[in-house]
Short mmCIF file of C-alpha atoms in Angstrom, two decimals:
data_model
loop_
_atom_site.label_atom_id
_atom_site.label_comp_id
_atom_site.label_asym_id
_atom_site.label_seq_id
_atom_site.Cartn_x
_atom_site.Cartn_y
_atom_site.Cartn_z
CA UNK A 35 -40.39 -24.62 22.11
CA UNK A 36 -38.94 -22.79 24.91
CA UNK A 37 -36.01 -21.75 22.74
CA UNK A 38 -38.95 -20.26 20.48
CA UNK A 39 -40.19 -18.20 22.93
CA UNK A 40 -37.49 -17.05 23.92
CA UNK A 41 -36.53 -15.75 20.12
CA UNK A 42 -39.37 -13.89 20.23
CA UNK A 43 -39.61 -12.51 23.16
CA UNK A 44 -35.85 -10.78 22.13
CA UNK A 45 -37.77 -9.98 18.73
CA UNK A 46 -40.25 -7.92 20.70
CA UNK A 47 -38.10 -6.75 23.08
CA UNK A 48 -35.12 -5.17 20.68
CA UNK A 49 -37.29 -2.68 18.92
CA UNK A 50 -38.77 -1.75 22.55
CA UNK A 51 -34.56 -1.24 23.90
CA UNK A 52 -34.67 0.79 20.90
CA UNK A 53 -37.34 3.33 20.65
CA UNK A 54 -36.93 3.29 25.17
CA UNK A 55 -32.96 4.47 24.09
CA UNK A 56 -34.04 7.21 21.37
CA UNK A 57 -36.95 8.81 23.46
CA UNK A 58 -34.46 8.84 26.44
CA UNK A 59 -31.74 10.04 24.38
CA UNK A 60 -34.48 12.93 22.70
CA UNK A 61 -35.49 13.91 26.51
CA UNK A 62 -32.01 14.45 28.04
CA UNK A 63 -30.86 16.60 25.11
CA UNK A 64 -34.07 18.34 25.63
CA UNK A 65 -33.34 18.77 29.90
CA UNK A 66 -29.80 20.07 29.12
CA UNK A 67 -30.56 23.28 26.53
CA UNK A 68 -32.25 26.58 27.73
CA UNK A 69 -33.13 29.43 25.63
CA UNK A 70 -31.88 32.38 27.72
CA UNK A 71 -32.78 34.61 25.08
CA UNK A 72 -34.96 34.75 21.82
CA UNK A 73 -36.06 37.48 19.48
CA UNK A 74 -38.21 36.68 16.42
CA UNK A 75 -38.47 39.63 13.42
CA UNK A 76 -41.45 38.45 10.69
CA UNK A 77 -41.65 40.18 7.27
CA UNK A 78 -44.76 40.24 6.18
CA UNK A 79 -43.98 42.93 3.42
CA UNK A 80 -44.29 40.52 0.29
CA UNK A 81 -46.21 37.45 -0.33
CA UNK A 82 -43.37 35.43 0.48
CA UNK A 83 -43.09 35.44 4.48
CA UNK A 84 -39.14 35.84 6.06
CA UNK A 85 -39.02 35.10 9.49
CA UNK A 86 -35.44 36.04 11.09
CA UNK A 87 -35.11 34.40 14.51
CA UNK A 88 -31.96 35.21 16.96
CA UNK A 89 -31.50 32.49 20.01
CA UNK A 90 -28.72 32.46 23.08
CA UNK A 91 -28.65 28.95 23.79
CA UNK A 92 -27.29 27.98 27.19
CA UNK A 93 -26.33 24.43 28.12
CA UNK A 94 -27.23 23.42 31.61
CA UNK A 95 -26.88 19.96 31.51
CA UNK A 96 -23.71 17.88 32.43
CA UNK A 97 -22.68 16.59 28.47
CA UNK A 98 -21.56 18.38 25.77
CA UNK A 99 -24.43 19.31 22.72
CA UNK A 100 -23.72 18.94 19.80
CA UNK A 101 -26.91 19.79 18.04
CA UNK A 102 -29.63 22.58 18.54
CA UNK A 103 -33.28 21.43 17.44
CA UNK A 104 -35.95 23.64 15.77
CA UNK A 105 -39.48 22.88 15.99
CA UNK A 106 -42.07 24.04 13.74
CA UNK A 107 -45.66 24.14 13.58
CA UNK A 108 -48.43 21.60 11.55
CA UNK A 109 -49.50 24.79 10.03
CA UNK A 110 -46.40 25.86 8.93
CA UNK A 111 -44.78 22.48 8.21
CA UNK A 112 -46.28 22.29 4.96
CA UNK A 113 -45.43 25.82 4.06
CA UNK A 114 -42.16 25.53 4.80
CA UNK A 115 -38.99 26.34 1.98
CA UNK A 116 -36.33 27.09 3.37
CA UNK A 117 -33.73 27.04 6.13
CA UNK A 118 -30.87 28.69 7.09
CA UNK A 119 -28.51 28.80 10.00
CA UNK A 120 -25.30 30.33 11.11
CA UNK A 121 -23.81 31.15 14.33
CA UNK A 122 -22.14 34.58 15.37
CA UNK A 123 -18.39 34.31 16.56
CA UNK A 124 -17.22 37.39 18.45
CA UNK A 125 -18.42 40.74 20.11
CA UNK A 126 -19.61 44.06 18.34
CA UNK A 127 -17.34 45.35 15.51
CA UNK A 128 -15.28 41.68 15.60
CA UNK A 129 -18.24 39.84 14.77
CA UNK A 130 -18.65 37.32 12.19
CA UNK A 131 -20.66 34.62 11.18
CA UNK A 132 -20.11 31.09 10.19
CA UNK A 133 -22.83 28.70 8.50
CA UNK A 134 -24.16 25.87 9.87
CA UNK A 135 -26.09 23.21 9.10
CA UNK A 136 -29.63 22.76 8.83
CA UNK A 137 -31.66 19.49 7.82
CA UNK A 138 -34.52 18.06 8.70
CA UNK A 139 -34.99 15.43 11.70
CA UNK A 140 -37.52 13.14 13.82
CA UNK A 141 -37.96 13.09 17.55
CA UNK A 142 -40.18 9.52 18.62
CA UNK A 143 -41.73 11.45 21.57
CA UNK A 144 -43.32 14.65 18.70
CA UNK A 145 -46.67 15.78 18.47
CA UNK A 146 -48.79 15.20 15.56
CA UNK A 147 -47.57 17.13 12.50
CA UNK A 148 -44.42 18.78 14.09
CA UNK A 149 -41.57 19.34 12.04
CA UNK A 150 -38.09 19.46 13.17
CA UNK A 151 -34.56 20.76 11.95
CA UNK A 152 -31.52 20.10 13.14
CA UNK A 153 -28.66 22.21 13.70
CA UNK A 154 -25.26 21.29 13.62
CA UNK A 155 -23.00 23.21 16.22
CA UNK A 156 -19.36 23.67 14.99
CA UNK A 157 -18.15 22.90 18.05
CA UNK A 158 -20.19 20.82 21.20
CA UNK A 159 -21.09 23.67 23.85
CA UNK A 160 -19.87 22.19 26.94
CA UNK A 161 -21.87 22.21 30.05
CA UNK A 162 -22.21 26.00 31.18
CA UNK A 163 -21.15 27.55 27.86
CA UNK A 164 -23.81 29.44 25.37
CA UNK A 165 -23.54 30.25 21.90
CA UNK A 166 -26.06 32.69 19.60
CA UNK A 167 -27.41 31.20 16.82
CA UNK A 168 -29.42 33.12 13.67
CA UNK A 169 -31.94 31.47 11.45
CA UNK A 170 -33.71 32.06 8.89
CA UNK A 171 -36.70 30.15 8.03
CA UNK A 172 -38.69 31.30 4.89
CA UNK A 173 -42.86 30.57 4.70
CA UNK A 174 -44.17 30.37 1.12
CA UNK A 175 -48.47 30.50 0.61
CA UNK A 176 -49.13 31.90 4.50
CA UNK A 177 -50.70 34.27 3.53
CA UNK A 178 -54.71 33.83 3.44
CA UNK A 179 -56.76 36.19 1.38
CA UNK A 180 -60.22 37.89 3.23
CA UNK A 181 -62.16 38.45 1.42
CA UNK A 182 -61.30 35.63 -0.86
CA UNK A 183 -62.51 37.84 -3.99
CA UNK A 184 -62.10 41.72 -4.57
CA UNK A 185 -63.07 43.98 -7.13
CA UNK A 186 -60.53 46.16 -9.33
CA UNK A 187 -60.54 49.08 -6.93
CA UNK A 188 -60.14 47.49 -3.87
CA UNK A 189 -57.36 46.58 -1.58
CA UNK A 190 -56.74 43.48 -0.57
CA UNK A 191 -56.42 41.89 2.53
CA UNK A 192 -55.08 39.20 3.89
CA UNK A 193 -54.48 36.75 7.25
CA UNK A 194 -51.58 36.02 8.83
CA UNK A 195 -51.55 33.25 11.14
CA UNK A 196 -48.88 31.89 13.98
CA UNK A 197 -48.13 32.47 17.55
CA UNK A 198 -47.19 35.09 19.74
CA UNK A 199 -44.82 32.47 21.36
CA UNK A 200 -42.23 30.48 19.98
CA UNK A 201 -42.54 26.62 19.51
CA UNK A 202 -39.78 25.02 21.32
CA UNK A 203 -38.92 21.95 22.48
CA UNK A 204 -36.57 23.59 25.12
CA UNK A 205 -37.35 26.36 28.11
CA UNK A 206 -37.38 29.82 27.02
CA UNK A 207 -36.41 32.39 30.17
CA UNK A 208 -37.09 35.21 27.44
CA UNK A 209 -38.55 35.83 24.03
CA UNK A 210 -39.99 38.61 21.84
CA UNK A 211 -41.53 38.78 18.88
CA UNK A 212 -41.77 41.76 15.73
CA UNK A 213 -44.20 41.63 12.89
CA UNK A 214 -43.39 44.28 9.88
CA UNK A 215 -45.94 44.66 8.02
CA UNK A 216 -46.36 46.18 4.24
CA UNK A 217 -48.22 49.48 5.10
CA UNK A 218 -49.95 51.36 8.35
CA UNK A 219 -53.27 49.81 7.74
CA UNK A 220 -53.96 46.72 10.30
CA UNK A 221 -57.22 45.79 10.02
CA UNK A 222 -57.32 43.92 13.47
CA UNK A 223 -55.16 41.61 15.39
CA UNK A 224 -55.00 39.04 18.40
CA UNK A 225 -54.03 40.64 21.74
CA UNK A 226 -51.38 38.71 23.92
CA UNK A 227 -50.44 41.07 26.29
CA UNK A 228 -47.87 42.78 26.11
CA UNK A 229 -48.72 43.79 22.73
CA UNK A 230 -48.20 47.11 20.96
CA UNK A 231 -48.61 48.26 17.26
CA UNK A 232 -46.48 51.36 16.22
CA UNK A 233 -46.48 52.25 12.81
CA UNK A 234 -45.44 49.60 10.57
CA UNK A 235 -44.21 46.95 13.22
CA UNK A 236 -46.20 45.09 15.76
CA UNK A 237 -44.90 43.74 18.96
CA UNK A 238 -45.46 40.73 21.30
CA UNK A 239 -43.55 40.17 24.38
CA UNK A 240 -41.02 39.92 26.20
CA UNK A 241 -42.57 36.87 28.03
CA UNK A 242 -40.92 34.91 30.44
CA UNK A 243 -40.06 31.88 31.73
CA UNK A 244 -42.17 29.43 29.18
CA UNK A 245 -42.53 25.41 29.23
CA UNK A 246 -41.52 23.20 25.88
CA UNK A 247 -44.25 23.47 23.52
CA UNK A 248 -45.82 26.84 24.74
CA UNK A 249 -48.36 28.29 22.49
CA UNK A 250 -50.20 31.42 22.06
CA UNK A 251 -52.14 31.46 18.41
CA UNK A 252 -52.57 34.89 17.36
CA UNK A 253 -54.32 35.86 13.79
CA UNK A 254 -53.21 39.51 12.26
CA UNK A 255 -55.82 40.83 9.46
CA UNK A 256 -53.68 43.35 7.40
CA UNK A 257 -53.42 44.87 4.09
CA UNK A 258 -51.14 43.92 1.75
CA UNK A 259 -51.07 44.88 -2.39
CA UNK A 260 -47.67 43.15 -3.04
CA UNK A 261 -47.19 40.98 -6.14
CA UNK A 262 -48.75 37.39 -5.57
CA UNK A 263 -46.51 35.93 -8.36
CA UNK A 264 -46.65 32.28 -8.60
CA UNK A 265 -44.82 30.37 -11.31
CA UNK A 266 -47.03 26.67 -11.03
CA UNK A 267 -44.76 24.66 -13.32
CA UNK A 268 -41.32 26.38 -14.26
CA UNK A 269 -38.99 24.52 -17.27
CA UNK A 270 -35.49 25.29 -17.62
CA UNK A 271 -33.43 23.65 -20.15
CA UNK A 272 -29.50 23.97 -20.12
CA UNK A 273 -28.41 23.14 -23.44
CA UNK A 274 -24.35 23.25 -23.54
CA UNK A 275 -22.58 23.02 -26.95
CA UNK A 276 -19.07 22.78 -27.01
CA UNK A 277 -19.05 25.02 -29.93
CA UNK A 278 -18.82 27.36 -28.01
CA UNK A 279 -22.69 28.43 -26.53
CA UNK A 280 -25.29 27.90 -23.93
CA UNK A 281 -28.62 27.82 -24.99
CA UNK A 282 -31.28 28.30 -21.93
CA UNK A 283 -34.72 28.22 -22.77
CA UNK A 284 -37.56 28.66 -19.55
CA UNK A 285 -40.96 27.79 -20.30
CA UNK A 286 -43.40 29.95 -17.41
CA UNK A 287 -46.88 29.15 -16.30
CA UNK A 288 -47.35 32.40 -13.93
CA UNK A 289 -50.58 32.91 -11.74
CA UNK A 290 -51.60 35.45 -10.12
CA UNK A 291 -52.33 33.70 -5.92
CA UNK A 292 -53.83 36.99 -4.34
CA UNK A 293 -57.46 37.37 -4.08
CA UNK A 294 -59.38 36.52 -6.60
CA UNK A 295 -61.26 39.43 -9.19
CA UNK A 296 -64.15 39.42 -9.39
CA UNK A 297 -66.95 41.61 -11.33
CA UNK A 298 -65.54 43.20 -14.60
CA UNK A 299 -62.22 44.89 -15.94
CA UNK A 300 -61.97 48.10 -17.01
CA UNK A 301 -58.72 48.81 -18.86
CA UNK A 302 -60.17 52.63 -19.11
CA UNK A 303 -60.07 52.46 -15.66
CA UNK A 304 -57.21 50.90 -14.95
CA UNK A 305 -54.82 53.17 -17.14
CA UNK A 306 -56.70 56.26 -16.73
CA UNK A 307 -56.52 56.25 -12.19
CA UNK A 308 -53.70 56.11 -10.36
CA UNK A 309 -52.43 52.91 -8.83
CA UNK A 310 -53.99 53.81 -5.79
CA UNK A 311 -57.24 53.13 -6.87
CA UNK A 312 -57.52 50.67 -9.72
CA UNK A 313 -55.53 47.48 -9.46
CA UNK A 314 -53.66 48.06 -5.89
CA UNK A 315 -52.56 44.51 -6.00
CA UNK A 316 -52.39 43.40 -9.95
CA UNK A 317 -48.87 43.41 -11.41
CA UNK A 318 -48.02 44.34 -14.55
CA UNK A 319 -44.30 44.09 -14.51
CA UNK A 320 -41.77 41.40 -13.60
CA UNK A 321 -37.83 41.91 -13.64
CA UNK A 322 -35.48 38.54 -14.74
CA UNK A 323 -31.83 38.62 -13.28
CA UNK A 324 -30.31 37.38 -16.02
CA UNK A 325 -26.36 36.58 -15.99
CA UNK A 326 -24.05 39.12 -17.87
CA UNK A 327 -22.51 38.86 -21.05
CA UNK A 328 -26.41 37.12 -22.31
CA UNK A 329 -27.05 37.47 -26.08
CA UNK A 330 -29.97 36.32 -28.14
CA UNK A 331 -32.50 37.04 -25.72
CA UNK A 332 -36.10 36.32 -26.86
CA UNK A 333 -39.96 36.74 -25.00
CA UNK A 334 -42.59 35.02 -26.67
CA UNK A 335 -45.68 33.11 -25.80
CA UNK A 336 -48.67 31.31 -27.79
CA UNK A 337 -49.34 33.67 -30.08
CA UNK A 338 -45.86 35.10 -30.86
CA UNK A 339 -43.06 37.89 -30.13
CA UNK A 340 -44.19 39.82 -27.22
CA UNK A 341 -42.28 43.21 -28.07
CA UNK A 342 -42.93 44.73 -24.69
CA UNK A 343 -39.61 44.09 -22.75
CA UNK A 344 -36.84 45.96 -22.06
CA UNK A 345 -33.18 44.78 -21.99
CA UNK A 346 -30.49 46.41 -19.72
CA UNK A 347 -26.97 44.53 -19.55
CA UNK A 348 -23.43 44.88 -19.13
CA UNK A 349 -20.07 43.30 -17.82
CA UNK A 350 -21.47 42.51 -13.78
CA UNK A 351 -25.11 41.74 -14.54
CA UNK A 352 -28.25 41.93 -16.92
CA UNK A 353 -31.73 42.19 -16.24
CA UNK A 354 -34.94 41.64 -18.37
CA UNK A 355 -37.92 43.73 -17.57
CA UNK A 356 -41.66 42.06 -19.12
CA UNK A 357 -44.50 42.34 -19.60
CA UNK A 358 -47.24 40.35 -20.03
CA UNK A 359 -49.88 41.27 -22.60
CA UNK A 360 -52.92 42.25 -20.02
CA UNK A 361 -52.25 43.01 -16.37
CA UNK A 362 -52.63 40.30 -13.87
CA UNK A 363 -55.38 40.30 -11.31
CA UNK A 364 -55.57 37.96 -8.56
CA UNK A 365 -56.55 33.99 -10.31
CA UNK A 366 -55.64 35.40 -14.10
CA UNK A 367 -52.46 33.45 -15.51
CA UNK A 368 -50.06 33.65 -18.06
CA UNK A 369 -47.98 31.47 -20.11
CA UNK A 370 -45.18 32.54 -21.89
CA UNK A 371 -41.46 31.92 -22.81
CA UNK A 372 -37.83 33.66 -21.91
CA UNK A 373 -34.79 32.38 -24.06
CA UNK A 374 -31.02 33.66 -24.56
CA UNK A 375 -27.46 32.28 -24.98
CA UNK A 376 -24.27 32.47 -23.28
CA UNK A 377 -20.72 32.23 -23.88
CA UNK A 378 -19.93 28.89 -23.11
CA UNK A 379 -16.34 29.75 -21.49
CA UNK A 380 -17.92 31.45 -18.27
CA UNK A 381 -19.85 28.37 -17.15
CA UNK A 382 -17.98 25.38 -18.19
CA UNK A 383 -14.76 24.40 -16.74
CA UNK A 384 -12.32 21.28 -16.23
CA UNK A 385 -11.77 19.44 -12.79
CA UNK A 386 -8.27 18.17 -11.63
CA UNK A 387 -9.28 14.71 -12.66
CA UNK A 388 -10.03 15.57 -16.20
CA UNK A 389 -13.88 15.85 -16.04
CA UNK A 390 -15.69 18.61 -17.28
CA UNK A 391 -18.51 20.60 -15.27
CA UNK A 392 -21.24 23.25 -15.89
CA UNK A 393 -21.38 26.11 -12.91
CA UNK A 394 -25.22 27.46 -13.35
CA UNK A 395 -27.38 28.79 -10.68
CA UNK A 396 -29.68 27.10 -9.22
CA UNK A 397 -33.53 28.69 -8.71
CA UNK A 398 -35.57 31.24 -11.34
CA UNK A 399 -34.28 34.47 -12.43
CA UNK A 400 -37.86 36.39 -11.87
CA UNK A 401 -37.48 38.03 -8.41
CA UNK A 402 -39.84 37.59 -5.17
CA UNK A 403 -41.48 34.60 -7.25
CA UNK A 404 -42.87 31.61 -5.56
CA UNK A 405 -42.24 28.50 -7.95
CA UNK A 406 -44.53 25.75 -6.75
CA UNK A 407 -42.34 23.10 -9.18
CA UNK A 408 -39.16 23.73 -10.85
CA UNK A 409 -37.41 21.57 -13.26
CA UNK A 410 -34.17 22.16 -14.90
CA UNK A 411 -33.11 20.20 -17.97
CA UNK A 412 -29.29 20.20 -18.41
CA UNK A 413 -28.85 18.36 -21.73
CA UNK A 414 -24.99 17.40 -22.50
CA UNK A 415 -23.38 17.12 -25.80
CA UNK A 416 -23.60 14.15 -27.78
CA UNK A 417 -20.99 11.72 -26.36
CA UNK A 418 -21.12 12.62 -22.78
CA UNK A 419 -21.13 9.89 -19.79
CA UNK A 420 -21.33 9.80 -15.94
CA UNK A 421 -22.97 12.80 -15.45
CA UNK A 422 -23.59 13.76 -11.70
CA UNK A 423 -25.24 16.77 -10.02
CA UNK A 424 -24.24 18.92 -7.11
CA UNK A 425 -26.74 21.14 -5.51
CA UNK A 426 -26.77 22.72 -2.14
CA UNK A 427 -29.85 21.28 -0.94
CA UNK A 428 -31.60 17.85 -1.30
CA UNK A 429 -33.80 17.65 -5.17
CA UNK A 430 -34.94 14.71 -7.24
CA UNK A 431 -32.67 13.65 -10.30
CA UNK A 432 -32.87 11.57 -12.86
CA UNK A 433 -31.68 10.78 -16.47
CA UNK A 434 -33.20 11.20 -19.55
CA UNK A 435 -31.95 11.00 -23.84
CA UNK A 436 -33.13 13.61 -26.17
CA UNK A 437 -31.93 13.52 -29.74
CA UNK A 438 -31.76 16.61 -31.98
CA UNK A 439 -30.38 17.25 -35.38
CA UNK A 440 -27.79 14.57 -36.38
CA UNK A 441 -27.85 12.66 -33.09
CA UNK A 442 -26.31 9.41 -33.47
CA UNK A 443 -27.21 8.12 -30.13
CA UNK A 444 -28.98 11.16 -28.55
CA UNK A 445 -28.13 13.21 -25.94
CA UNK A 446 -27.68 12.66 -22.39
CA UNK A 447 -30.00 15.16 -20.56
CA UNK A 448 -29.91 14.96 -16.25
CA UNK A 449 -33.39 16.37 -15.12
CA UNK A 450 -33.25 18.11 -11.17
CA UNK A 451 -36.58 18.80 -10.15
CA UNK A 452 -37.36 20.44 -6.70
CA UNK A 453 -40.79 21.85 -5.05
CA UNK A 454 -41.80 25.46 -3.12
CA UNK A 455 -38.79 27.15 -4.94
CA UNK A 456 -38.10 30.95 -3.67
CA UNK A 457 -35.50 33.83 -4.60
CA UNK A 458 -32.93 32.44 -1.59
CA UNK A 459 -32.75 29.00 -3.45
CA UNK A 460 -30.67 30.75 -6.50
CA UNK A 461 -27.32 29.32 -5.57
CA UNK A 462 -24.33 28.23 -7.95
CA UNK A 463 -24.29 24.08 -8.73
CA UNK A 464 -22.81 22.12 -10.83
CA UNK A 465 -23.18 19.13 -13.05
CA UNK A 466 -19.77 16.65 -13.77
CA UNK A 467 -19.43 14.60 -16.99
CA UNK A 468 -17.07 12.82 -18.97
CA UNK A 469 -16.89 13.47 -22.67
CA UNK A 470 -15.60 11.35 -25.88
CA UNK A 471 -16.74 12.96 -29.00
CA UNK A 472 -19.48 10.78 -30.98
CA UNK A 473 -18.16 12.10 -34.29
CA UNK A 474 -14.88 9.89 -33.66
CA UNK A 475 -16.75 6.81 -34.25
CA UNK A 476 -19.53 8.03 -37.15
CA UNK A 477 -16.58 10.19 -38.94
CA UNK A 478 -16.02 7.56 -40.98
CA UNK A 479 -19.45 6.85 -42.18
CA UNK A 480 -19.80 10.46 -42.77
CA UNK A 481 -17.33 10.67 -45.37
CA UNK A 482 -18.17 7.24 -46.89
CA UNK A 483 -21.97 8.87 -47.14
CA UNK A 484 -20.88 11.94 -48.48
CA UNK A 485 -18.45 10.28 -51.01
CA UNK A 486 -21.80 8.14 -51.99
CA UNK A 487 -23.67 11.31 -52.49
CA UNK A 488 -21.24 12.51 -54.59
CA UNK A 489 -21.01 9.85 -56.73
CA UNK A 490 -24.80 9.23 -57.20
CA UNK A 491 -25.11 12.91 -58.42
CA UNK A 492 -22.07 12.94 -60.88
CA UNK A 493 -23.98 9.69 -62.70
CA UNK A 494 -27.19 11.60 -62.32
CA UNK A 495 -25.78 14.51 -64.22
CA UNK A 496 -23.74 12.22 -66.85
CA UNK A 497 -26.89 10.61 -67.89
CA UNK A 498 -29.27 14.04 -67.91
CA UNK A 499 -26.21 15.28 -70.17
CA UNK A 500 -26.08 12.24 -72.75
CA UNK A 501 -30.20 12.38 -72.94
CA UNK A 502 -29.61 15.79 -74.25
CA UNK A 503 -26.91 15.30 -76.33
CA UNK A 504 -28.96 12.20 -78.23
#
């Protein structure tokens, strides 16, 4: 009994030890980081927010760190698609900059909703040393229409929400931060002195000497007529043939995310004024980055050919310029569909161990697009094994068989899928297989079948030739 009791007693008390060791562990890396320095620069120019943050990082502890920690916001958590980090090596002209890494971590001791991201240092700062890190962390659907629902002529307007200080888990003896916004025209903002607006760029800070988890919410009301494109559900399929040709074929369901129209449309109106006054913030237009040497391009949708695009390509790059059939206002969609071939030699190669592998990039050719879910279909040729993926950042995979014409045992097809897609997400990656060509094993039933055939019509025509003789 007492033996019992002592068993779980050590049950109860190992996970204590445990989480006790982590949330001392989280504190003292905490106490031995300041931020002697950090600016923060926010573009607010498209619909897609790019926040560019600069930190000095001192370590005044007595161990080495290894790691600098990011915190972010509930409200921003959610929002969040991307990040980047390198660190600067150097002075002035000799400057450079290496990458780090960036992925996502969990502190025991965090506040509801906080999300964290680690950064790997290439080398532990020792006690005294400091190091300047950039990052850049990209927002996706920040920006809040008001009013919710305009009218063709009007602008539109939207919020911006975040704080004048920066949400750290580590003492900041100095910080600033810069908000560019899209035009001249700011409706109203939150004052957090100092605070000045000049032009295009509005300014909190410096501020000094601020605890962990300091936070000043501030709310800017501004105008901003950019393109809200929003692809909802984005299809790629990679369809190699070792004949010779890649087939890519990218099914779009576009939105429109800005405020919503309301009232009626006028296309008199709209063609007849100048931007400037009927449809500020509809689009019309969207480029594709397409790679070079593309062939066979097509733009359809439901009802057919859609003849208004323009093609423009040659040995570094080709881009597709659209057009949907009506302009899009803010809650109008779109479906349509963008296909074209490449030569097969620029995008498949051989490893040193004798597999093969495609090198495609990542993401979706339409710039400053937000794709809420992107999935890309690479389907291999018949015969293919052991394929495996590598992408640059973490994305669901999975397998799946599609047969087409004269499949003997279909096709192996590897499905990536990945969520809150933007423009800095198009990145080369690469899929590995092994290959043994089906045909080796159905060549001989081929022939035997076609030998059959062959037979069966010679009789056929011997016997339509004696009925007409007799």
């Amino acid at each position: 009994m007492a033996s019992s009791t002592s068993m779980e007693a050590a049950g109860l008390t190992l996970p204590f030890l445990i989480l006790t060791f982590l949330t001392i562990a989280a504190a003292s890396s905490t106490n031995q980081i300041q931020i002697l320095n950090a600016e923060r620069r926010i573009d607010l120019s498209s619909h897609i927010v790019k926040v560019f943050l600069t930190l000095k990082v001192e370590n005044v502890g007595t161990t080495p760190a290894s790691e600098i920690v990011l915190a972010f916001p509930p409200a921003q958590a959610d929002h969040l698609a991307l990040v980047k980090a390198q660190a600067a090596i150097g002075k002035k002209k000799k400057k450079s900059y290496v990458h780090l890494d960036a992925s996502p971590t969990e502190l025991p001791d965090a506040p509801n909703g906080t999300k964290y991201f680690s950064i790997s240092l290439l080398n532990p700062l020792s006690s005294g040393e400091t190091a300047t890190l950039e990052v850049l962390y990209i927002l996706t659907h920040s920006l809040e229409p008001f009013p919710a629902e305009i009218s063709q002529s009007e602008s539109q307007l939207v919020y911006f929400r975040d704080s004048a200080l920066i949400l750290s888990l580590y003492h900041v003896k100095q910080q600033t931060t810069f908000l560019k916004t899209p035009s001249t025209k700011v409706e109203s903002f939150t004052r957090a002195e100092p605070t000045k607006l000049a032009g295009r760029e509005l300014k909190y800070g410096p501020y000094e000497d601020h605890p962990p988890y300091s936070f000043s919410p501030v709310i800017v009301h501004l105008e901003n007529n950019s393109p809200f494109a929003v692809v909802e559900e984005l299809l790629r399929e990679v369809e190699i043939s070792h004949w010779g040709n890649l087939q890519i074929t990218e099914h779009y369901k576009l939105v429109h995310a800005g405020a919503l129209h309301k009232g009626v449309f006028s296309r008199v109106e709209y063609q007849s004024s100048r931007p400037s006054f009927s449809g500020t913030s509809s689009f019309k237009h969207l480029l594709a980055s397409l790679p070079p040497r593309v062939h066979s391009v097509y733009y359809r949708d439901d009802i057919g050919n859609i003849s208004s695009s323009h093609l423009r390509s040659d040995y570094r790059k080709s881009e597709l310029e659209i057009e949907p059939r009506y302009p899009l206002f803010g809650g109008w969609k779109a479906t349509f569909v963008i296909g074209y071939g490449l030569p097969l030699e620029d995008f498949l190669f051989e490893s040193p161990d004798g597999k093969r592998y495609l090198n495609f990039s990542f993401g979706c050719p339409l710039a400053e697009t937000v794709v809420d879910k992107l999935t890309i279909k690479v389907v291999l040729p018949e015969g293919s094994k052991d394929p495996s993926a590598v992408v640059p950042f973490p994305v669901e995979q999975r397998l799946e068989t599609k047969y087409s014409y004269l499949d003997v045992v279909g096709r192996t097809v590897l499905v990536l899928e990945n969520k809150n897609v933007v423009p800095e997400h198009i990145t080369p990656f690469q899929v590995y297989y092994t290959f043994k060509p089906i045909f080796m094993l159905a060549e001989p039933l081929m022939l035997a079948s076609v030998f059959f055939l062959f037979f069966m019509a010679c009789l056929a025509y011997l016997h339509i030739d004696l009925s007409i003789r007799k």
